[in-house]
Short mmCIF file of C-alpha atoms in Angstrom, two decimals:
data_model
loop_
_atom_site.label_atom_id
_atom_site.label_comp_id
_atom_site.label_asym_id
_atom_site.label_seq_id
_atom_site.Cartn_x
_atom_site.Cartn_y
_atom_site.Cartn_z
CA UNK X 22 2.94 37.82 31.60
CA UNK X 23 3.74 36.37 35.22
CA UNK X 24 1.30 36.48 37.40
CA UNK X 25 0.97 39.70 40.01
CA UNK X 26 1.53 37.74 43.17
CA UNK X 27 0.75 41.04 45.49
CA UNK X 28 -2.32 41.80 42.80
CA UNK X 29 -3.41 37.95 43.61
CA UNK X 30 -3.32 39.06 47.51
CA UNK X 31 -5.95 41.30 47.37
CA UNK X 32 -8.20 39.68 44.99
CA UNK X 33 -8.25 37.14 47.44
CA UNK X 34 -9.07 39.11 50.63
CA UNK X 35 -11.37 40.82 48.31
CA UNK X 36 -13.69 37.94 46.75
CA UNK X 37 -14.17 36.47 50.71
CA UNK X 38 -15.77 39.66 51.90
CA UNK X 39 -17.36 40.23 48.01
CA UNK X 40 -18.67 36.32 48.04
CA UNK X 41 -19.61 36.03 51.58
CA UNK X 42 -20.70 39.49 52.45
CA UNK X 43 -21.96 38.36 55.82
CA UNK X 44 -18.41 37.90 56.99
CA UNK X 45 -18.66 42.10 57.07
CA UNK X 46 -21.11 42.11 59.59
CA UNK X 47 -18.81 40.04 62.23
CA UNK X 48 -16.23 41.50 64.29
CA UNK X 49 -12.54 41.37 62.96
CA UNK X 50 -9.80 40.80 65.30
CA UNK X 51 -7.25 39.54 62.80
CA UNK X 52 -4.51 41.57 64.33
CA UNK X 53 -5.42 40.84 68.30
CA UNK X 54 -4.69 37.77 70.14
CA UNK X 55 -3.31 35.63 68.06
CA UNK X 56 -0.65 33.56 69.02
CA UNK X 57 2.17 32.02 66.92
CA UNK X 58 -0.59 32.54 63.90
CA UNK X 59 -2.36 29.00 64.80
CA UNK X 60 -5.06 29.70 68.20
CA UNK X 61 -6.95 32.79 68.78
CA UNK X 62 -7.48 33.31 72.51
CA UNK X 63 -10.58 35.18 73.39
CA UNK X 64 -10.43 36.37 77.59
CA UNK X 65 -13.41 35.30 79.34
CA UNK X 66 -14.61 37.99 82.45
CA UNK X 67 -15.28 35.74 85.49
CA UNK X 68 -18.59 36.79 87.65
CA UNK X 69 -18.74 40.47 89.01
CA UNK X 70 -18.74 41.04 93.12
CA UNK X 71 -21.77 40.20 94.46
CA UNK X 72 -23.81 43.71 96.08
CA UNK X 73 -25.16 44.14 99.62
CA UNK X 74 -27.83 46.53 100.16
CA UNK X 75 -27.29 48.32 103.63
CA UNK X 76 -24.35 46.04 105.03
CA UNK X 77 -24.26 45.38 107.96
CA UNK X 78 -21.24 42.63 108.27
CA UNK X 79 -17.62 43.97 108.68
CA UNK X 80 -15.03 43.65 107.46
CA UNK X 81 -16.65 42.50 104.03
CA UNK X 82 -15.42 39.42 102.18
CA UNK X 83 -12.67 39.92 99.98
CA UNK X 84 -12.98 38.07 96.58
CA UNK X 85 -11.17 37.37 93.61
CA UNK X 86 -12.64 37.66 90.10
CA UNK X 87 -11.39 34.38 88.26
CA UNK X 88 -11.16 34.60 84.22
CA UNK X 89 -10.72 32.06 81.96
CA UNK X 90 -10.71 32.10 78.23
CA UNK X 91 -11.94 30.53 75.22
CA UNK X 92 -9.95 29.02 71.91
CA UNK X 93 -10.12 28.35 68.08
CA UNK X 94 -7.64 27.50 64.99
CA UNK X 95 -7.04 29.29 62.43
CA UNK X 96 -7.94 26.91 59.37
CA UNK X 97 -5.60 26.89 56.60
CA UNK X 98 -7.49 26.76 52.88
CA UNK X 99 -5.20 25.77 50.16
CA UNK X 100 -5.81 25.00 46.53
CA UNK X 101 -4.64 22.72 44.61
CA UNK X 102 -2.05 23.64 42.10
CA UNK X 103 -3.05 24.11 38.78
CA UNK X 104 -0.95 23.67 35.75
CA UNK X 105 -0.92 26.17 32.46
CA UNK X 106 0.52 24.25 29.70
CA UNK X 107 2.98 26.97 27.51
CA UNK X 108 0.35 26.45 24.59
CA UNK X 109 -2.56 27.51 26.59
CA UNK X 110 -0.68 30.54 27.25
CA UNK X 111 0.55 31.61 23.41
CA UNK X 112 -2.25 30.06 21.33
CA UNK X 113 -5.64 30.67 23.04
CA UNK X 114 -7.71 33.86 22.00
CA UNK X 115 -8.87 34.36 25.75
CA UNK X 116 -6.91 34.58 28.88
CA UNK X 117 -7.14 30.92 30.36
CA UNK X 118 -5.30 31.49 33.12
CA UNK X 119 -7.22 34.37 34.38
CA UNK X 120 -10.27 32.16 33.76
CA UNK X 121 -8.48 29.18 35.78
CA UNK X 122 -7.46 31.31 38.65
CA UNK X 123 -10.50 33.34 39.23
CA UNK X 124 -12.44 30.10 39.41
CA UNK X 125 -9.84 28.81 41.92
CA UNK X 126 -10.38 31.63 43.83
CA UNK X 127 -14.17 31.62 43.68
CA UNK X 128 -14.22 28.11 45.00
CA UNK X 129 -11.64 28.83 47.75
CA UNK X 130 -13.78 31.44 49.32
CA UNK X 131 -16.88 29.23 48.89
CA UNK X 132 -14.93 26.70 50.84
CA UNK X 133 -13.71 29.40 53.82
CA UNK X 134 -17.38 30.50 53.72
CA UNK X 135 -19.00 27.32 54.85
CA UNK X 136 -15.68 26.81 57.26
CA UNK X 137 -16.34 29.86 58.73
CA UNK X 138 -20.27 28.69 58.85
CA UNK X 139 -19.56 25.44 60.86
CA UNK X 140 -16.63 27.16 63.31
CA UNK X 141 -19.90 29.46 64.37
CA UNK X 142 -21.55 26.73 66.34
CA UNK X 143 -18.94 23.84 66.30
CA UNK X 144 -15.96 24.83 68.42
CA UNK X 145 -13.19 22.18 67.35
CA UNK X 146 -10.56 23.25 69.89
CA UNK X 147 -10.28 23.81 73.61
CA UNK X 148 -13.83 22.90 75.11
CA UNK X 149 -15.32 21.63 71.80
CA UNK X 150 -18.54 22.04 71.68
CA UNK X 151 -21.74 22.69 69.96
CA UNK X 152 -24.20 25.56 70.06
CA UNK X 153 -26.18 24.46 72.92
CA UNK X 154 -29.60 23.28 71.81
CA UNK X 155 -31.43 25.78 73.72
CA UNK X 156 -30.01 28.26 71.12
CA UNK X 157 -31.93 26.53 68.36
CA UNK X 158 -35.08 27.42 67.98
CA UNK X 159 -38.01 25.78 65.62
CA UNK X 160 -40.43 27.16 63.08
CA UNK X 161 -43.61 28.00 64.28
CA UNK X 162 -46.04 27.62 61.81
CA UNK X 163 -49.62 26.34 61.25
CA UNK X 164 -48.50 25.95 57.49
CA UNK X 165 -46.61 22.82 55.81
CA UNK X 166 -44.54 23.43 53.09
CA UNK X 167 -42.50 20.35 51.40
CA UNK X 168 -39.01 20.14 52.20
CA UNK X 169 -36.95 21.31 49.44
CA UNK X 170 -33.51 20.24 50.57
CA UNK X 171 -31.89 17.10 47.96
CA UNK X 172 -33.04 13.60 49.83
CA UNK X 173 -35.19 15.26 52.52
CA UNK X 174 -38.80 13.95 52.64
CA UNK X 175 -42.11 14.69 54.69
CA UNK X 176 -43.21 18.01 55.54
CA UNK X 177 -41.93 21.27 57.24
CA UNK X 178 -43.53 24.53 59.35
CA UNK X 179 -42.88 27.07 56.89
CA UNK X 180 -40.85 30.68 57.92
CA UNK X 181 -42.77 33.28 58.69
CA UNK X 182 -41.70 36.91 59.92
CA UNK X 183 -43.29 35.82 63.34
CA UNK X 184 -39.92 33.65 63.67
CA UNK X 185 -38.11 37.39 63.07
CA UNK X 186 -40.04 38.42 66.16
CA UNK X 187 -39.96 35.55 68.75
CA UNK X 188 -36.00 35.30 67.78
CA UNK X 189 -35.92 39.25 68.93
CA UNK X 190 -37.46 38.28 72.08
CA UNK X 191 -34.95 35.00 72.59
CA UNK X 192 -31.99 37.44 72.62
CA UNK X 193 -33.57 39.91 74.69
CA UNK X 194 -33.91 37.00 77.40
CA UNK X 195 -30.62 36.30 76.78
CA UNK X 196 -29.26 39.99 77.52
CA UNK X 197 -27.70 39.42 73.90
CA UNK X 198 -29.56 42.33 72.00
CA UNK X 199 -27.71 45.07 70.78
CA UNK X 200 -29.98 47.73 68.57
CA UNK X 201 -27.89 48.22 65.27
CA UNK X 202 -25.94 45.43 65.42
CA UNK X 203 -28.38 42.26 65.24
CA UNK X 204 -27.86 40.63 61.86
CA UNK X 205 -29.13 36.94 60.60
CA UNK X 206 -28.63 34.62 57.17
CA UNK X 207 -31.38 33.04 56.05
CA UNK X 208 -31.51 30.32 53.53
CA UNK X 209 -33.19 31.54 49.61
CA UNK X 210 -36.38 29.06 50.72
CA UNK X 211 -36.43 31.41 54.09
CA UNK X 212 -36.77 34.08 52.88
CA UNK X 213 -39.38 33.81 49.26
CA UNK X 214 -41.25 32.36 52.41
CA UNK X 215 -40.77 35.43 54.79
CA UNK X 216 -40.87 37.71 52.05
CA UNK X 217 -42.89 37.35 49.04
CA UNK X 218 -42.30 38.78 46.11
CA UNK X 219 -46.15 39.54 45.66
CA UNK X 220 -46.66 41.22 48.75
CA UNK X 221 -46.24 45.25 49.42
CA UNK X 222 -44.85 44.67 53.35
CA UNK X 223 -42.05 43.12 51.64
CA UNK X 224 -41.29 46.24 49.59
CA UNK X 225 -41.40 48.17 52.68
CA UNK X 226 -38.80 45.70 54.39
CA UNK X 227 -36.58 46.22 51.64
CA UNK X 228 -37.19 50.39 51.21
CA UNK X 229 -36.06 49.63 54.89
CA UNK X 230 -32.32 48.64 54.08
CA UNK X 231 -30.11 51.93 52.43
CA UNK X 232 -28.17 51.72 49.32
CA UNK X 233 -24.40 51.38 51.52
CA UNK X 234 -26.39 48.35 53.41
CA UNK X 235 -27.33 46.65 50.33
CA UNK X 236 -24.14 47.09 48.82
CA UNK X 237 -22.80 45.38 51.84
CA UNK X 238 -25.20 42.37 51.64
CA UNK X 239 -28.23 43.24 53.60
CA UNK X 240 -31.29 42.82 51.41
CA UNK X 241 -34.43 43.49 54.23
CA UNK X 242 -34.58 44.83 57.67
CA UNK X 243 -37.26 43.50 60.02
CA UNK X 244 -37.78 43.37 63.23
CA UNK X 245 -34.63 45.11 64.09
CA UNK X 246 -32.33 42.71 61.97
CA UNK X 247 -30.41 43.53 58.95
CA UNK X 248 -31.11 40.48 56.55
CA UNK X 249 -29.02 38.70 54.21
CA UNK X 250 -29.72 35.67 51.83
CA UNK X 251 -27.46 32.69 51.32
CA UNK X 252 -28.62 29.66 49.10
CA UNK X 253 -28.05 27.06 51.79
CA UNK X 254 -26.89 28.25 55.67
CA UNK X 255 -27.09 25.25 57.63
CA UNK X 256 -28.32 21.23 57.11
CA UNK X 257 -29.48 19.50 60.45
CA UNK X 258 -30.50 16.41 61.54
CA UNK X 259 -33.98 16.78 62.54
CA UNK X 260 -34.30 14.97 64.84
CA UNK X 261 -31.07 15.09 66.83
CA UNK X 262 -30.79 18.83 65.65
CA UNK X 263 -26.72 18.38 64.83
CA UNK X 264 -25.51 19.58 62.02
CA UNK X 265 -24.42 18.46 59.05
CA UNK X 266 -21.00 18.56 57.05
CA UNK X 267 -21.12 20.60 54.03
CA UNK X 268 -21.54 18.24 51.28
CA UNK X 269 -22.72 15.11 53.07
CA UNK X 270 -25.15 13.23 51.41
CA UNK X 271 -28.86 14.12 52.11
CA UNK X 272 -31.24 12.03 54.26
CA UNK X 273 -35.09 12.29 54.75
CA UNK X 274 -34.87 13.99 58.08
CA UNK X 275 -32.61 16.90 56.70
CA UNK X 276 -33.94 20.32 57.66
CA UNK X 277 -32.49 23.92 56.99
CA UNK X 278 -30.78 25.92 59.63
CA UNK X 279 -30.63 29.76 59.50
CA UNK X 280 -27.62 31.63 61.80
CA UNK X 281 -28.92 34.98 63.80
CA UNK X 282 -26.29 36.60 65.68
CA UNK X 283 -25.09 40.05 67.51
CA UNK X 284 -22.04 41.46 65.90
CA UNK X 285 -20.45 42.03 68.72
CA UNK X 286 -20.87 38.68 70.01
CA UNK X 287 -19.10 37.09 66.97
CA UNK X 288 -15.81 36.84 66.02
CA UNK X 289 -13.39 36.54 62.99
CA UNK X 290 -9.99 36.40 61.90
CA UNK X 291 -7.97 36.37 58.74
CA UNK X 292 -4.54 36.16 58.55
CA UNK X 293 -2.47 34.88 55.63
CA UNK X 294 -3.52 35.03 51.84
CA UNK X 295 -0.88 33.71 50.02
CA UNK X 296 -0.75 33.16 45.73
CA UNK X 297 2.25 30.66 44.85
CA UNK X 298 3.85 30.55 41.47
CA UNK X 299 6.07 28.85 39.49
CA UNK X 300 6.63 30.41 36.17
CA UNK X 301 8.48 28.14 32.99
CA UNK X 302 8.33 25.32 35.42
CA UNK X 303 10.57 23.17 33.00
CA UNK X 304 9.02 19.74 34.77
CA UNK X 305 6.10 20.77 33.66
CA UNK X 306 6.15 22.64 30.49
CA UNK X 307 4.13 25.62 31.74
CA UNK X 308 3.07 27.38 34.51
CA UNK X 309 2.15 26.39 38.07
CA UNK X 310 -0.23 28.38 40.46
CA UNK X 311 -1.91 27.90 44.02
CA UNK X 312 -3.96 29.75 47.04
CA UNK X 313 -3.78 29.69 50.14
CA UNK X 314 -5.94 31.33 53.18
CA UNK X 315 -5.85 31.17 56.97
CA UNK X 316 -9.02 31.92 58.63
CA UNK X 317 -11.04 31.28 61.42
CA UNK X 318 -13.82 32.58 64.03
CA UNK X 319 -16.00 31.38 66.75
CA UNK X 320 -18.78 32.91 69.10
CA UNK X 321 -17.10 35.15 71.64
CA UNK X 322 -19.47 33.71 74.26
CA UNK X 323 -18.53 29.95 75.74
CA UNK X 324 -22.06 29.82 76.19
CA UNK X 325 -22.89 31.04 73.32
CA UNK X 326 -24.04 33.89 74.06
CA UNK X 327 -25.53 36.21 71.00
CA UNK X 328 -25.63 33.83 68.64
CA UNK X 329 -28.76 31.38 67.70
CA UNK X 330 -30.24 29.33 64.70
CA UNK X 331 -33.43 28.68 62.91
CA UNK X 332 -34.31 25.52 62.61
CA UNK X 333 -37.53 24.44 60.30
CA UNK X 334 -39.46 22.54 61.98
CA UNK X 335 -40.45 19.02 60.51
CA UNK X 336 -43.93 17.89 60.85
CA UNK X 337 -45.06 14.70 61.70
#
């Protein structure tokens, strides 16, 4: 049988909210602001008028609020096309290309996932920047656990739910708390360190979380976050506390990175799935198939605003 190219659609849209259920927790503007489908523009408010208590001057100043606004790209995630020879098709017992194409699309929305990842705290259009560094903050910890990252050597300050608490407090100064909608990703190492498996707080964190919550990825709630668990968030330097490319080969001074962020405060959009097809290709003796996805998302914030990392701290 062909395949079901509007079928394909939403098993693609699907598996990148099923695979990376953290990208539920961020706020979808896929429909607003998007212009010619390439750069989403996101308005910034410029300062509000000062106040005078008792004035006494007349006639008062007259001012002008001035906004400005903030960009990203929409990435576009394509596969490469696969081929499904006519015998694969006819003589097989299982369904290969099934097999073939959910891989495909299991490794496409690994690869949006850690695109997605990297466009939270590395703009790569308009002002280009990186989350500032006083939005990273350091592990705190009197114990030293080894680093477990491939390549990485020396010791770290292991997590602790302390780090839940004096992250609470770092978005509080920043006017970036919102009760209900503070989320964070932590790394597996994270959180068998925050939350043992051994201890009975931990079962309390997780009695914490409902059933919908858990069905939508949140595994703990602490502290006033809702908690999810990824095998590997972020890899930074260190040292210089940039981070790493997904995939780059690991050095000794590679440390973990774990995102916290207010929904409101972080933004997504994802525009065009697309599955391509050529059935009886008669060049190539069988059938043809690819993916395709457009996605993209930044902080809201040009500061930053409501969104920080977790860095583990090396130790000397």
């Amino acid at each position: 049988m062909a395949l079901e190219v509007e079928i394909w659609h939403d098993t693609i849209q699907e598996k990148l909210l099923q695979d990376n259920t953290f990208l539920q927790h961020i706020a979808d503007v896929s429909s607003d602001h998007i212009v010619n489908g390439t750069i989403v523009h996101i308005p910034q408010a410029g300062a509000p008028s000062p106040v005078k208590k008792n004035r006494t001057l007349l006639p008062a100043v007259v001012a002008e609020r001035k906004d400005s606004e903030v960009l990203y790209k929409i990435d576009e995630y394509t596969t490469d096309p696969v081929r499904i020879s006519n015998a694969d098709t006819v003589e097989l017992s299982y369904d290969k290309r099934r097999s073939i194409l959910d891989q495909d699309i299991a490794n496409l929305s690994e690869e949006v996932a850690e695109g997605m990842l990297t466009n939270f705290v590395i703009t790569p259009v308009g002002d280009n920047r990186q989350l500032p560094e006083s939005n990273i903050m350091l592990t705190d910890s009197t114990i030293v656990v080894d680093s477990t990252l491939p390549g990485a050597t020396g010791g770290r300050k292991a997590y602790s739910l302390k780090d839940l608490q004096r992250m609470k407090a770092k978005f509080k100064a920043q006017k970036a708390w919102t009760e209900g909608q503070m989320y964070c990703l932590l790394t597996s190492e994270a959180i068998a360190q925050m939350f043992p498996v051994d201890s009975i707080i931990t079962a309390t964190y997780m009695n914490a979380a409902s059933e919908q919550e858990r069905r939508a990825g949140v595994m703990y709630k602490a502290q006033g976050w809702s908690i999810m668990e990824r095998s590997s968030v972020y890899v930074m330097d260190s040292e210089s506390k940039e981070f790493k490319a997904f995939g780059a080969v690991g050095e000794a001074t590679d440390t973990e990175g774990n995102l916290f962020w207010n929904k409101n405060m972080l933004e997504k959009a994802i525009g065009t799935t697309q599955a391509f097809d050529s059935i009886g290709d008669p060049t190539y003796y069988g059938d043809i198939y690819s993916f395709l996805v457009r996605a993209g998302g930044r902080a809201r914030r040009k500061d930053y605003e409501g969104v920080n990392v977790l860095m583990q701290a090396s130790v000397a």
